[in-house]
Short mmCIF file of C-alpha atoms and ligand atoms in Angstrom, two decimals:
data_model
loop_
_atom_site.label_atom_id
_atom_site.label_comp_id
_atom_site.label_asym_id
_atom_site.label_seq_id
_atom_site.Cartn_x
_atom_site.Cartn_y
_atom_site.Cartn_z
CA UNK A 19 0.00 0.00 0.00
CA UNK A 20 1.44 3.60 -0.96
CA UNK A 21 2.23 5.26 2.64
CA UNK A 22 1.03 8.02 1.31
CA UNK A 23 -1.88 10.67 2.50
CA UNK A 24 -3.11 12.65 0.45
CA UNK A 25 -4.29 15.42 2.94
CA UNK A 26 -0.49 15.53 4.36
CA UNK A 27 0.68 16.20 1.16
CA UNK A 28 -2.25 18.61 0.33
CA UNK A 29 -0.61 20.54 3.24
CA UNK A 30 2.79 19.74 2.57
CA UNK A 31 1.86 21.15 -0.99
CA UNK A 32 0.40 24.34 -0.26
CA UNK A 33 3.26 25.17 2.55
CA UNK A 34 6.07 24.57 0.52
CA UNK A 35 4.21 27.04 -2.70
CA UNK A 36 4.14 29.78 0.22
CA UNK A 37 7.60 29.21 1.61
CA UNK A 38 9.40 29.12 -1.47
CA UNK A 39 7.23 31.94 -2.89
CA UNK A 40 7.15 30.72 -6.11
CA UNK A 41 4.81 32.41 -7.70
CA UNK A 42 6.06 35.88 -6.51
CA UNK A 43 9.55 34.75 -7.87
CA UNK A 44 9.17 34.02 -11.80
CA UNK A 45 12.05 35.87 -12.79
CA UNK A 46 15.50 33.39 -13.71
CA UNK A 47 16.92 34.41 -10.24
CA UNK A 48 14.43 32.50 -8.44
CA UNK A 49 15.65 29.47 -6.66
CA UNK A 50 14.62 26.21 -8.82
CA UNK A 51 14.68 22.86 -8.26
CA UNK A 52 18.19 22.48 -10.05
CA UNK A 53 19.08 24.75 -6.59
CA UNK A 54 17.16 22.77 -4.00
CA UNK A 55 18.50 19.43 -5.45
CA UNK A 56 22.30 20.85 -6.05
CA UNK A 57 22.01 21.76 -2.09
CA UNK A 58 21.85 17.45 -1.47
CA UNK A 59 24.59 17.02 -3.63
CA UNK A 60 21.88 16.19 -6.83
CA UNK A 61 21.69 17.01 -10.29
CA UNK A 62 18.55 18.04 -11.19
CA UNK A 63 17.16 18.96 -15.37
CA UNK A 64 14.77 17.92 -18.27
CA UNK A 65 15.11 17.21 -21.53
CA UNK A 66 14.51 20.27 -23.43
CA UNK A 67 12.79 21.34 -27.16
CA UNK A 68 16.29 22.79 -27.69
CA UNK A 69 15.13 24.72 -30.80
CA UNK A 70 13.14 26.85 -28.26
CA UNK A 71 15.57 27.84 -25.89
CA UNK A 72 16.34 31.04 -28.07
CA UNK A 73 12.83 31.51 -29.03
CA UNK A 74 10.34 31.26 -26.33
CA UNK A 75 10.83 33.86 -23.61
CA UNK A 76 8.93 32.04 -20.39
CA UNK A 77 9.79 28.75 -21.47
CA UNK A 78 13.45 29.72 -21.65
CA UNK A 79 12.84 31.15 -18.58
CA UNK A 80 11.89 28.05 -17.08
CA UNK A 81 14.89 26.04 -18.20
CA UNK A 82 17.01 29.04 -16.71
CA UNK A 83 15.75 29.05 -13.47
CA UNK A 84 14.75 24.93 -12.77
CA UNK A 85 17.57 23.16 -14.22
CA UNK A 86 21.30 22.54 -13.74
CA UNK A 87 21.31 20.16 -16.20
CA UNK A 88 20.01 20.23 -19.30
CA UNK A 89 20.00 17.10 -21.71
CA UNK A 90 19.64 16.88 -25.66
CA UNK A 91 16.71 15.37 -27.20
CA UNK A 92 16.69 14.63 -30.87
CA UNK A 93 20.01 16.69 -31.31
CA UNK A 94 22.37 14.40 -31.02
CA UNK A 95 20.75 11.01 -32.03
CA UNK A 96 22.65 8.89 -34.74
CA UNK A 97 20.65 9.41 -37.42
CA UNK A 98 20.07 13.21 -36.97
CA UNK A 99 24.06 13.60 -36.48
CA UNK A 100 24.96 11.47 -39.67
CA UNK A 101 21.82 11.59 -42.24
CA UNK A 102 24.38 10.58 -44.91
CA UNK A 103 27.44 8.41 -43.84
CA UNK A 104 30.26 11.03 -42.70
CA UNK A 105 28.17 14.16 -43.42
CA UNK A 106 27.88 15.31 -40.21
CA UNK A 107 25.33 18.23 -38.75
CA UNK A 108 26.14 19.15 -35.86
CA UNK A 109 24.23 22.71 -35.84
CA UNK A 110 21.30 21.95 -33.22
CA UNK A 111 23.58 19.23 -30.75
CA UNK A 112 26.09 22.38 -31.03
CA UNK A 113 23.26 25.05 -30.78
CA UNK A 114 21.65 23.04 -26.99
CA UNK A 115 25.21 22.10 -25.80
CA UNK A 116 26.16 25.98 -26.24
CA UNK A 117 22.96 27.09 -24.44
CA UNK A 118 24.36 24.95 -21.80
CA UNK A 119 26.91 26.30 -21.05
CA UNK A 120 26.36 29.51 -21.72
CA UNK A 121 23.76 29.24 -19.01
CA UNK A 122 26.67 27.81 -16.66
CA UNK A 123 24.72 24.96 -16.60
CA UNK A 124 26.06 20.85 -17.02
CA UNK A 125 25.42 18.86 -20.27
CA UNK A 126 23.91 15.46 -20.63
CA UNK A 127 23.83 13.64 -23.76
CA UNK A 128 21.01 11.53 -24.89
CA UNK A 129 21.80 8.53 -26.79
CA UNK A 130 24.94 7.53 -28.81
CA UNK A 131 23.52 4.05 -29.92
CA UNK A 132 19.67 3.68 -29.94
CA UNK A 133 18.13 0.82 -32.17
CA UNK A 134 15.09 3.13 -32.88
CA UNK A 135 17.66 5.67 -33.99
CA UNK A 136 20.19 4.56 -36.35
CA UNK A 137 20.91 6.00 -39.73
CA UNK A 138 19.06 4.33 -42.14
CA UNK A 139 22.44 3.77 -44.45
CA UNK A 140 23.20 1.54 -41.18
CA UNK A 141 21.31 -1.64 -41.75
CA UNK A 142 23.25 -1.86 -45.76
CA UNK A 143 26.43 -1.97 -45.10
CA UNK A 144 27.68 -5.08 -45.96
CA UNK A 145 30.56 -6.87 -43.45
CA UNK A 146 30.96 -6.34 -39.57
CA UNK A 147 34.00 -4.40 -40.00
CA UNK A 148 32.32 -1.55 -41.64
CA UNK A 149 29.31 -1.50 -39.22
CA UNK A 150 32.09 -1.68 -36.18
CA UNK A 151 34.25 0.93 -37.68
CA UNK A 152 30.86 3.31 -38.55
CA UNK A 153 29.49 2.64 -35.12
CA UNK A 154 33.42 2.97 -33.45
CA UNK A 155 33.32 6.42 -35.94
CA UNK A 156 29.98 8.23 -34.56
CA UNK A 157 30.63 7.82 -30.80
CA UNK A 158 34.49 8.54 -31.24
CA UNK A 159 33.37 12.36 -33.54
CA UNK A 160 29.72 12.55 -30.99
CA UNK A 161 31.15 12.25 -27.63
CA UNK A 162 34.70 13.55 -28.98
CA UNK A 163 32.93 17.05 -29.89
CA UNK A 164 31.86 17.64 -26.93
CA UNK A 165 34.41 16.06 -24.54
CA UNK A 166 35.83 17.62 -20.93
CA UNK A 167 32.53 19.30 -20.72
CA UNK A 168 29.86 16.89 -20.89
CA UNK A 169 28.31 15.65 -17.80
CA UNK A 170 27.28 11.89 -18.78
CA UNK A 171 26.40 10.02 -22.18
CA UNK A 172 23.08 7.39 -22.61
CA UNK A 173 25.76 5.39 -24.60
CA UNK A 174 23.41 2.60 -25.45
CA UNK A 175 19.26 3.20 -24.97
CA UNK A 176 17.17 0.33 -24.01
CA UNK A 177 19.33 -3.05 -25.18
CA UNK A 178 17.43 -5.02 -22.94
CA UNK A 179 13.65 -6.79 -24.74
CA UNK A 180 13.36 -10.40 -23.16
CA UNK A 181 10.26 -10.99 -25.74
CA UNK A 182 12.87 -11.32 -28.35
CA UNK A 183 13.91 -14.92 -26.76
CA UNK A 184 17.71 -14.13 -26.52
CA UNK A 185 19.27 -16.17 -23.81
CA UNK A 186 21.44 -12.99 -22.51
CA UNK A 187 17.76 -10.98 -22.85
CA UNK A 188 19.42 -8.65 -25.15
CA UNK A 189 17.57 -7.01 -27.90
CA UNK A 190 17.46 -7.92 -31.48
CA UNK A 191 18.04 -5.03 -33.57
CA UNK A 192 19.93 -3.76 -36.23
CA UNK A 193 23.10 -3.69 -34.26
CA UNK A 194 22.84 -7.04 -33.15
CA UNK A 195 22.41 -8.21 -37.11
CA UNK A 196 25.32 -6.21 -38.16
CA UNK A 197 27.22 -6.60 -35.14
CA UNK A 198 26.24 -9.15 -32.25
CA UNK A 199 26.28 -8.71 -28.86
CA UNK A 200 29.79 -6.81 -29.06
CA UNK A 201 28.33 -3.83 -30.07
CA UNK A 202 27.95 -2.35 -26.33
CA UNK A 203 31.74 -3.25 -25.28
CA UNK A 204 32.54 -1.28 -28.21
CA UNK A 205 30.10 1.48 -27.87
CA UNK A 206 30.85 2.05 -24.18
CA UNK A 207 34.92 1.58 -24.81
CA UNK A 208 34.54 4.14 -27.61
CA UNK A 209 32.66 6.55 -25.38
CA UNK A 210 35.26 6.50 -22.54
CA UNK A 211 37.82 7.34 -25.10
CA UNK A 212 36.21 9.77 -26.61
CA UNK A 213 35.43 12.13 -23.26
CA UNK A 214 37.55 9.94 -20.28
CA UNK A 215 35.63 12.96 -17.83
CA UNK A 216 31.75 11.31 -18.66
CA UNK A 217 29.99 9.40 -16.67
CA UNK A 218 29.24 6.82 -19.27
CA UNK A 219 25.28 5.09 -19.11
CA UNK A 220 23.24 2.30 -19.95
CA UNK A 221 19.52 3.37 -19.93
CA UNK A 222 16.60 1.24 -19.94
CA UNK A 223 12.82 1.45 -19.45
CA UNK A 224 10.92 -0.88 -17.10
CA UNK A 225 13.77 -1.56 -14.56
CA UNK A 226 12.44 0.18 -11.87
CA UNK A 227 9.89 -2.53 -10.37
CA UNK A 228 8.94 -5.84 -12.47
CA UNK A 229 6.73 -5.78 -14.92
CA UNK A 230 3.61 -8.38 -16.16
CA UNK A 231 5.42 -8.66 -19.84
CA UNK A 232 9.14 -8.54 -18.57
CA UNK A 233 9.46 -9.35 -14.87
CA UNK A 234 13.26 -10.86 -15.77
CA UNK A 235 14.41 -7.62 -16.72
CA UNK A 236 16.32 -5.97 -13.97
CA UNK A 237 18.09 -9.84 -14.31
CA UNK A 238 18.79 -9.68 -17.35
CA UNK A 239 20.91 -5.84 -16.87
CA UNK A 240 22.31 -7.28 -13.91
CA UNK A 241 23.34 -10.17 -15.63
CA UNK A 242 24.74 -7.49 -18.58
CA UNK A 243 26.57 -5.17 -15.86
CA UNK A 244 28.25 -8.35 -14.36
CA UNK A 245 29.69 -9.42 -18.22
CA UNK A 246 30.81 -6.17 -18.37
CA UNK A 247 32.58 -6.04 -15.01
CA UNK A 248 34.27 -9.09 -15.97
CA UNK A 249 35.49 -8.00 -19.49
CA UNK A 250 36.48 -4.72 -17.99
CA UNK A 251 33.81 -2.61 -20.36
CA UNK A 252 33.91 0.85 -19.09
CA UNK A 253 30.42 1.87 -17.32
CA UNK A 254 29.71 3.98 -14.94
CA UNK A 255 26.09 4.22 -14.62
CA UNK A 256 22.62 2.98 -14.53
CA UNK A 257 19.85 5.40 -16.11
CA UNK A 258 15.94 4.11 -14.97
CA UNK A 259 13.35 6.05 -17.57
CA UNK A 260 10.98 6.31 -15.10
CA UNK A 261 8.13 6.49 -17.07
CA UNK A 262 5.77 6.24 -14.53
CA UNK A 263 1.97 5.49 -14.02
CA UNK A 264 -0.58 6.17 -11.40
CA UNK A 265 -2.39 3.00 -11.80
CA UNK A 266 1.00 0.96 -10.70
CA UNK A 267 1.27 3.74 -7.16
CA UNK A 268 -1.05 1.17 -4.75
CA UNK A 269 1.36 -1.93 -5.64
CA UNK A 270 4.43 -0.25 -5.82
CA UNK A 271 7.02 -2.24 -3.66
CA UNK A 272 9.61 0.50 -1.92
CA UNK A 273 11.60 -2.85 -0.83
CA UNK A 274 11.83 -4.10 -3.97
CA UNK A 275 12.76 -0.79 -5.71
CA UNK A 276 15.30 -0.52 -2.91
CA UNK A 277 16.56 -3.66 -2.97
CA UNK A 278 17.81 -2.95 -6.65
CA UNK A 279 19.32 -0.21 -6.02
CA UNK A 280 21.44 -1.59 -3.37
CA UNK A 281 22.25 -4.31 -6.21
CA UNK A 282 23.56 -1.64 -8.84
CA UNK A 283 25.87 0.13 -5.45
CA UNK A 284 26.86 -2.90 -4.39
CA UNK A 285 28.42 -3.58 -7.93
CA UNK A 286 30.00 0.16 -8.19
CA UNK A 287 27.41 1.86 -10.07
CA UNK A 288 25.78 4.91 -10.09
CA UNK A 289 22.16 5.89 -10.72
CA UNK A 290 20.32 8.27 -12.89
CA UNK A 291 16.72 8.90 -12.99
CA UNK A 292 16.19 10.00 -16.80
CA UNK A 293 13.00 10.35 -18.38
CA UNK A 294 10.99 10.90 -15.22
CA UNK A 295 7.16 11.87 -16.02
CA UNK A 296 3.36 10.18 -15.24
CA UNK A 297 0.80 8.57 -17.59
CA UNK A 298 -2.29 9.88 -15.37
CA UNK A 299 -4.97 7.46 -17.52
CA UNK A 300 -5.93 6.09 -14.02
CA UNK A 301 -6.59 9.03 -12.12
CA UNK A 302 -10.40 11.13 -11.97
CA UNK A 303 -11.46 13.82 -14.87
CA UNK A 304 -11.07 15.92 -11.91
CA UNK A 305 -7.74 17.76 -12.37
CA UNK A 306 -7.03 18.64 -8.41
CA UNK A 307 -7.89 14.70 -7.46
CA UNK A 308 -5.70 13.58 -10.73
CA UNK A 309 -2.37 16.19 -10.20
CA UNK A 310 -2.78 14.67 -6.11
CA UNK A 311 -2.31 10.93 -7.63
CA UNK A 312 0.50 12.22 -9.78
CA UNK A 313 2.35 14.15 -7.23
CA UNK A 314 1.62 10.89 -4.44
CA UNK A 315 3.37 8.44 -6.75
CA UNK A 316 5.86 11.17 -7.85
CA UNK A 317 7.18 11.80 -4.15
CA UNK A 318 6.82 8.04 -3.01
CA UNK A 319 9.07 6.97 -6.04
CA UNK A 320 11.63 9.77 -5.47
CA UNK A 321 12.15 9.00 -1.56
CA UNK A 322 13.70 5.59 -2.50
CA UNK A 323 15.37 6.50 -4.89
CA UNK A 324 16.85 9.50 -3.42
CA UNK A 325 17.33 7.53 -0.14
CA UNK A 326 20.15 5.57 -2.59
CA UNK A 327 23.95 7.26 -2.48
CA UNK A 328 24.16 5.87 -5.80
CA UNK A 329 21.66 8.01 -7.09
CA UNK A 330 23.14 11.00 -8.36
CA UNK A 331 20.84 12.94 -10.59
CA UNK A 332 16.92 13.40 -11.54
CA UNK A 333 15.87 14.50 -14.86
CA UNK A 334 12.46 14.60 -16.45
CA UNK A 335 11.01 14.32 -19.78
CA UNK A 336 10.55 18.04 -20.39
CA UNK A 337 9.26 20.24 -17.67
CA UNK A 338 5.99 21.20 -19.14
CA UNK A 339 2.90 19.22 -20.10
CA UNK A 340 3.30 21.18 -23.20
CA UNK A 341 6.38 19.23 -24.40
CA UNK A 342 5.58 15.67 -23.21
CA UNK A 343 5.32 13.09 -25.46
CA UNK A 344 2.43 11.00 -23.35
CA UNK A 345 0.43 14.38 -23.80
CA UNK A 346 1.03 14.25 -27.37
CA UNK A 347 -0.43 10.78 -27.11
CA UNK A 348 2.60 8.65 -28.92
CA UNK A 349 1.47 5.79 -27.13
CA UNK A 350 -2.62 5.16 -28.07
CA UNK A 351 -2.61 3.39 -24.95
CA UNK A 352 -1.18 6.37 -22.46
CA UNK A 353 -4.54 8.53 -23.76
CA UNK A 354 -6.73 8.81 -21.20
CA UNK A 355 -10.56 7.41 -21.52
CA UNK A 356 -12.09 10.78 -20.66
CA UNK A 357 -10.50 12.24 -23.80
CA UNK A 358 -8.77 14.79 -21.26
CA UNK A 359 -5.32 16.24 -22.35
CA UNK A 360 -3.08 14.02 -19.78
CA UNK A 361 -0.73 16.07 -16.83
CA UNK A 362 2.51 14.42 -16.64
CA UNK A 363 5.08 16.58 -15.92
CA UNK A 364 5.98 19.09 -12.85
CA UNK A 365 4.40 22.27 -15.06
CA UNK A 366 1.41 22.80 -16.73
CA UNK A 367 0.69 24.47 -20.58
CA UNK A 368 0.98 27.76 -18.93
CA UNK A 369 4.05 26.89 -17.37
CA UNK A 370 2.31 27.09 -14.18
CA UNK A 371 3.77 24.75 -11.57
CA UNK A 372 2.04 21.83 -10.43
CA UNK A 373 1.57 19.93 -6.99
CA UNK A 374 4.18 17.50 -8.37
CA UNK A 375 6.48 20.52 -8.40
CA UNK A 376 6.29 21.50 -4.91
CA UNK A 377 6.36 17.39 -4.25
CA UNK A 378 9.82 17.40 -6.29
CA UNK A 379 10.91 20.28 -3.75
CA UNK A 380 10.15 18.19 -0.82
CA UNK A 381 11.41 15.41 -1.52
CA UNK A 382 14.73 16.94 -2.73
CA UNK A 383 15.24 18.73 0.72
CA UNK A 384 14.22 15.89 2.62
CA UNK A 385 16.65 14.29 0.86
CA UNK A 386 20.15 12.53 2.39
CA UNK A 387 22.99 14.56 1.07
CA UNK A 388 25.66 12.91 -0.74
C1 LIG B 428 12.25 6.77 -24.74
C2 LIG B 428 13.53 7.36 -25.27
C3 LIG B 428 13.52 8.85 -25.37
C4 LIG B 428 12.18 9.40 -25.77
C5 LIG B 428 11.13 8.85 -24.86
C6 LIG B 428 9.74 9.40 -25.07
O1 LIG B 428 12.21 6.57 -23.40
O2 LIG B 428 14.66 6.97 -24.56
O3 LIG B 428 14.50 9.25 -26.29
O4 LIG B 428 11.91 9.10 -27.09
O5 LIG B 428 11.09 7.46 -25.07
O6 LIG B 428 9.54 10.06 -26.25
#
């Protein structure tokens, strides 16, 4: 059962808006959550619609004042770096990265090697050598660009899909046709290479607690982590999506989340939460009863995970409900029955924060520092 109450946090909520005086505070000297996280030792930032940074007054506002850490979207992945084998463009990973820093804030890179985004000129070359060598060739030029001043690197996205019936639980993709299973030594060797100062990352969806379809998959990365230990593959870090749901908050298992956790420290790691944000189909039409079920589940998750010194930073999937793609409704079966825009993210389409925000707050100053 969630140990949550919803009228302590309806409280909680409505103190923390008046203490931190948010709403009298827009302007990008506010204190954020990047600030109230950074004060526990924690990285806190979004993924960002980069091309809008320079655009959009208020929402580059936002990014100013909430994040630390700001992480590329569609920039950077393979096939929007390298359309054409060796014709690079580089002009909107350079154009977020230098709104980065020009912010004084840290860069995170999102994702060298991602089977849903590989160049299509991948899948015909003909002979492992040249896909090693062109995989060996984007990470080295990607990561190398931006190297001594990038925070971490997704090296490889979501390698992990037991339905595919691999014994190692790996995925079959593209990679693994032109490749085989050596693909992520290489990747992640590359990647330390190219930018030794990285925290280098595997990052996966559904790891957090098990799932009906996958319930071996936290095994099957463990299993992954431990080949990699033992073959001396540089990683550094374990990113969990967190793409959340309400209807999951009454059997969510704190143990069990807590108990992996302790798994990935006790094996040297470090954790990253990456994608954080809430499918709300399960919660009432009514928006103050459905932002409470977000902001319960939001704050229950975060305690573990924040309870973990291996967890290190927290990033969502874009700050506002604007940007998200469950809002957009990418997944038919995210949309919510009542044909209601969903509310998964800390700030509304008015960039007006949301209980979840002040929930984020609390947890982050309740928070252990590491
Ligand atoms: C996955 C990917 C991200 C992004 C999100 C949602 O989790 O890792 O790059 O595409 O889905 O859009």
């Amino acid at each position: 059962m969630p140990r949550f109450d919803r009228r302590t946090f309806l409280a909680t909520a409505v103190s923390a808006a008046a203490c931190s005086g948010f709403a009298a505070k827009s302007s990008a000297d506010a204190t954020g959550l990047g600030d109230i996280a950074a004060a526990k030792g924690i990285w806190f930032g979004s993924w960002t619609r980069g091309s809008s940074l320079d655009q959009d007054g208020p929402y580059t506002a936002m990014y100013a004042r909430e994040c630390r850490l700001i992480v590329s979207g569609l920039e950077l992945h393979w096939d929007a770096v390298e359309p054409q084998q060796n014709a690079k463009e580089f002009a909107e990973g350079d154009a977020i990265f230098n709104w980065t820093l020009r912010h004084g804030k840290k860069f995170r890179g999102h994702a060298l090697v991602w089977h849903e985004r590989l160049p299509k000129w991948f899948a015909g070359l003909s002979g492992r050598a040249a896909a090693e060598s062109a995989l060996v060739t984007h990470i080295r030029v990607t990561a190398g660009r931006y190297a001594g001043k990038t925070y971490s690197w997704d090296v490889v996205n979501e390698a992990i899909r037991l339905p595919d019936g691999r014994a190692d639980g790996l995925r079959n993709s593209k990679l693994m046709e032109q490749i085989g299973p050596e693909y992520l030594d290489l990747a992640f060797q590359a990647a330390r290479e190219a930018d030794p100062g990285a925290l280098l990352v595997l990052n996966e969806y559904d790891i957090e607690l098990p799932t009906e379809d996958e319930p071996d998959r936290f095994q099957a990365l463990l299993n992954l982590v431990d080949g990699f230990k033992a073959r001396n593959v540089p990683i550094d870090a374990i990113g969990f999506q967190s793409h959340l749901q309400t209807k999951e908050h009454s059997a969510f298992d704190q143990g069990e989340l807590a108990g992996r956790l302790k798994a990935l420290a006790d094996r040297g790691l470090k954790v990253l939460i990456t994608e954080m944000d809430m499918v709300d189909r399960a919660s009432p039409s009514d928006v103050a009863a459905r932002d409470a079920d977000v902001a319960a589940y939001w704050r229950d998750y975060l305690d573990v995970m924040l309870a973990s010194p291996a967890l290190v930073a927290v990033v969502t999937w874009g700050l506002t409900d604007k940007d998200s793609w469950i809002t957009r409704g990418d997944l038919p079966e995210f949309k919510r029955s009542d044909g209601l825009p969903p509310r998964p993210l800390p700030f509304d389409t008015e960039y007006r924060p949301k209980p979840v925000y002040f929930a984020m707050a609390e947890a982050f100053k309740n928070a252990p520092k590491r």
